[in-house]
């Protein structure tokens, strides 16, 4: 039976790499699929991995209708065995409902990939709906690490290396940015709660408390 599967994890844990690998594996067995994405850091209509892999994809906009898109292809004589949906946290709850109907009514496998929570530790609407509807939720086994070496569980937004906790939920960025640019960093819960990034931790080490001098 077809399934709706949600592969989740923090940033930098290999979600897009796995999405591309799954597409390769299914295509190698003669199955025909479609790759979808939204707000990929490499630009529109592209799925990219930090390992350097990339592929063309269908860009998902605010009013994109997955079910209408797939039905149109099938009605024109096309074949669709599976969908790969990267950056699924950016999809709307309604679009996740469409993916569920594709699984149930058309018998097509849907594999979704995304992060669960934003930089404020709040669920993305798409991720929340996937958790509610998916046949399986798989936490990726490739663990991203906090700067301290512990398992990273939270995504932090940074500006010049300093963690920020206010702003729009969706701002496209990467984990490798120049000073004063908006970027992202994965942290363990303890350091996310303390807002202690790699840059601020390094600054604290380089600026020890100075003992008062008495002459």
PDB file of N, CA, C and O in Angstrom, residues 180-205:
ATOM      1  N   UNK A 180      27.434  39.323   9.965  1.00  0.00           N
ATOM      2  CA  UNK A 180      26.284  40.228   9.861  1.00  0.00           C
ATOM      3  C   UNK A 180      25.193  39.714   8.925  1.00  0.00           C
ATOM      4  O   UNK A 180      24.171  40.369   8.753  1.00  0.00           O
ATOM      5  N   UNK A 181      25.373  38.552   8.324  1.00  0.00           N
ATOM      6  CA  UNK A 181      24.316  37.966   7.509  1.00  0.00           C
ATOM      7  C   UNK A 181      23.406  37.107   8.381  1.00  0.00           C
ATOM      8  O   UNK A 181      23.827  36.581   9.403  1.00  0.00           O
ATOM      9  N   UNK A 182      22.163  36.965   7.940  1.00  0.00           N
ATOM     10  CA  UNK A 182      21.247  36.058   8.624  1.00  0.00           C
ATOM     11  C   UNK A 182      21.642  34.629   8.289  1.00  0.00           C
ATOM     12  O   UNK A 182      21.821  34.279   7.128  1.00  0.00           O
ATOM     13  N   UNK A 183      21.799  33.822   9.297  1.00  0.00           N
ATOM     14  CA  UNK A 183      22.171  32.428   9.093  1.00  0.00           C
ATOM     15  C   UNK A 183      21.478  31.547  10.103  1.00  0.00           C
ATOM     16  O   UNK A 183      20.626  31.998  10.882  1.00  0.00           O
ATOM     17  N   UNK A 184      21.845  30.280  10.093  1.00  0.00           N
ATOM     18  CA  UNK A 184      21.249  29.316  11.009  1.00  0.00           C
ATOM     19  C   UNK A 184      22.336  28.442  11.619  1.00  0.00           C
ATOM     20  O   UNK A 184      23.384  28.199  11.009  1.00  0.00           O
ATOM     21  N   UNK A 185      22.068  27.984  12.814  1.00  0.00           N
ATOM     22  CA  UNK A 185      23.001  27.110  13.517  1.00  0.00           C
ATOM     23  C   UNK A 185      22.192  26.096  14.309  1.00  0.00           C
ATOM     24  O   UNK A 185      21.137  26.434  14.869  1.00  0.00           O
ATOM     25  N   UNK A 186      22.666  24.860  14.349  1.00  0.00           N
ATOM     26  CA  UNK A 186      21.985  23.845  15.143  1.00  0.00           C
ATOM     27  C   UNK A 186      22.628  23.783  16.523  1.00  0.00           C
ATOM     28  O   UNK A 186      23.852  23.814  16.653  1.00  0.00           O
ATOM     29  N   UNK A 187      21.783  23.699  17.545  1.00  0.00           N
ATOM     30  CA  UNK A 187      22.242  23.716  18.927  1.00  0.00           C
ATOM     31  C   UNK A 187      21.556  22.622  19.736  1.00  0.00           C
ATOM     32  O   UNK A 187      20.467  22.161  19.386  1.00  0.00           O
ATOM     33  N   UNK A 188      22.201  22.208  20.822  1.00  0.00           N
ATOM     34  CA  UNK A 188      21.526  21.336  21.775  1.00  0.00           C
ATOM     35  C   UNK A 188      20.513  22.189  22.545  1.00  0.00           C
ATOM     36  O   UNK A 188      20.564  23.422  22.504  1.00  0.00           O
ATOM     37  N   UNK A 189      19.583  21.556  23.245  1.00  0.00           N
ATOM     38  CA  UNK A 189      18.536  22.313  23.936  1.00  0.00           C
ATOM     39  C   UNK A 189      19.125  23.268  24.982  1.00  0.00           C
ATOM     40  O   UNK A 189      18.688  24.412  25.118  1.00  0.00           O
ATOM     41  N   UNK A 190      20.141  22.805  25.713  1.00  0.00           N
ATOM     42  CA  UNK A 190      20.725  23.636  26.763  1.00  0.00           C
ATOM     43  C   UNK A 190      21.275  24.947  26.204  1.00  0.00           C
ATOM     44  O   UNK A 190      20.992  26.025  26.732  1.00  0.00           O
ATOM     45  N   UNK A 191      22.023  24.854  25.106  1.00  0.00           N
ATOM     46  CA  UNK A 191      22.622  26.070  24.563  1.00  0.00           C
ATOM     47  C   UNK A 191      21.616  26.904  23.769  1.00  0.00           C
ATOM     48  O   UNK A 191      21.775  28.124  23.663  1.00  0.00           O
ATOM     49  N   UNK A 192      20.561  26.272  23.240  1.00  0.00           N
ATOM     50  CA  UNK A 192      19.490  27.045  22.606  1.00  0.00           C
ATOM     51  C   UNK A 192      18.763  27.867  23.661  1.00  0.00           C
ATOM     52  O   UNK A 192      18.464  29.047  23.448  1.00  0.00           O
ATOM     53  N   UNK A 193      18.483  27.264  24.804  1.00  0.00           N
ATOM     54  CA  UNK A 193      17.808  27.984  25.885  1.00  0.00           C
ATOM     55  C   UNK A 193      18.654  29.140  26.404  1.00  0.00           C
ATOM     56  O   UNK A 193      18.138  30.195  26.770  1.00  0.00           O
ATOM     57  N   UNK A 194      19.966  28.956  26.401  1.00  0.00           N
ATOM     58  CA  UNK A 194      20.883  30.001  26.884  1.00  0.00           C
ATOM     59  C   UNK A 194      21.289  30.972  25.767  1.00  0.00           C
ATOM     60  O   UNK A 194      22.023  31.930  26.018  1.00  0.00           O
ATOM     61  N   UNK A 195      20.823  30.703  24.533  1.00  0.00           N
ATOM     62  CA  UNK A 195      21.159  31.516  23.360  1.00  0.00           C
ATOM     63  C   UNK A 195      22.675  31.606  23.168  1.00  0.00           C
ATOM     64  O   UNK A 195      23.213  32.655  22.810  1.00  0.00           O
ATOM     65  N   UNK A 196      23.327  30.479  23.374  1.00  0.00           N
ATOM     66  CA  UNK A 196      24.783  30.446  23.300  1.00  0.00           C
ATOM     67  C   UNK A 196      25.206  29.745  22.015  1.00  0.00           C
ATOM     68  O   UNK A 196      25.172  28.524  21.916  1.00  0.00           O
ATOM     69  N   UNK A 197      25.582  30.525  21.017  1.00  0.00           N
ATOM     70  CA  UNK A 197      26.035  29.988  19.739  1.00  0.00           C
ATOM     71  C   UNK A 197      27.537  29.762  19.770  1.00  0.00           C
ATOM     72  O   UNK A 197      28.217  30.131  20.735  1.00  0.00           O
ATOM     73  N   UNK A 198      28.059  29.195  18.698  1.00  0.00           N
ATOM     74  CA  UNK A 198      29.504  28.970  18.629  1.00  0.00           C
ATOM     75  C   UNK A 198      30.258  30.286  18.715  1.00  0.00           C
ATOM     76  O   UNK A 198      31.289  30.398  19.389  1.00  0.00           O
ATOM     77  N   UNK A 199      29.748  31.327  18.045  1.00  0.00           N
ATOM     78  CA  UNK A 199      30.426  32.619  18.033  1.00  0.00           C
ATOM     79  C   UNK A 199      30.400  33.280  19.405  1.00  0.00           C
ATOM     80  O   UNK A 199      31.411  33.810  19.873  1.00  0.00           O
ATOM     81  N   UNK A 200      29.250  33.271  20.065  1.00  0.00           N
ATOM     82  CA  UNK A 200      29.167  33.916  21.375  1.00  0.00           C
ATOM     83  C   UNK A 200      29.925  33.127  22.431  1.00  0.00           C
ATOM     84  O   UNK A 200      30.483  33.708  23.361  1.00  0.00           O
ATOM     85  N   UNK A 201      29.958  31.808  22.302  1.00  0.00           N
ATOM     86  CA  UNK A 201      30.742  30.995  23.231  1.00  0.00           C
ATOM     87  C   UNK A 201      32.225  31.284  23.060  1.00  0.00           C
ATOM     88  O   UNK A 201      32.970  31.390  24.043  1.00  0.00           O
ATOM     89  N   UNK A 202      32.659  31.438  21.807  1.00  0.00           N
ATOM     90  CA  UNK A 202      34.067  31.746  21.536  1.00  0.00           C
ATOM     91  C   UNK A 202      34.423  33.124  22.088  1.00  0.00           C
ATOM     92  O   UNK A 202      35.491  33.325  22.659  1.00  0.00           O
ATOM     93  N   UNK A 203      33.518  34.077  21.945  1.00  0.00           N
ATOM     94  CA  UNK A 203      33.763  35.419  22.455  1.00  0.00           C
ATOM     95  C   UNK A 203      33.885  35.410  23.974  1.00  0.00           C
ATOM     96  O   UNK A 203      34.692  36.134  24.555  1.00  0.00           O
ATOM     97  N   UNK A 204      33.063  34.571  24.635  1.00  0.00           N
ATOM     98  CA  UNK A 204      33.130  34.491  26.092  1.00  0.00           C
ATOM     99  C   UNK A 204      34.463  33.927  26.546  1.00  0.00           C
ATOM    100  O   UNK A 204      35.041  34.372  27.539  1.00  0.00           O
ATOM    101  N   UNK A 205      34.990  32.957  25.802  1.00  0.00           N
ATOM    102  CA  UNK A 205      36.275  32.370  26.147  1.00  0.00           C
ATOM    103  C   UNK A 205      37.406  33.374  25.963  1.00  0.00           C
ATOM    104  O   UNK A 205      38.356  33.446  26.744  1.00  0.00           O
TER     105      UNK A 205
END
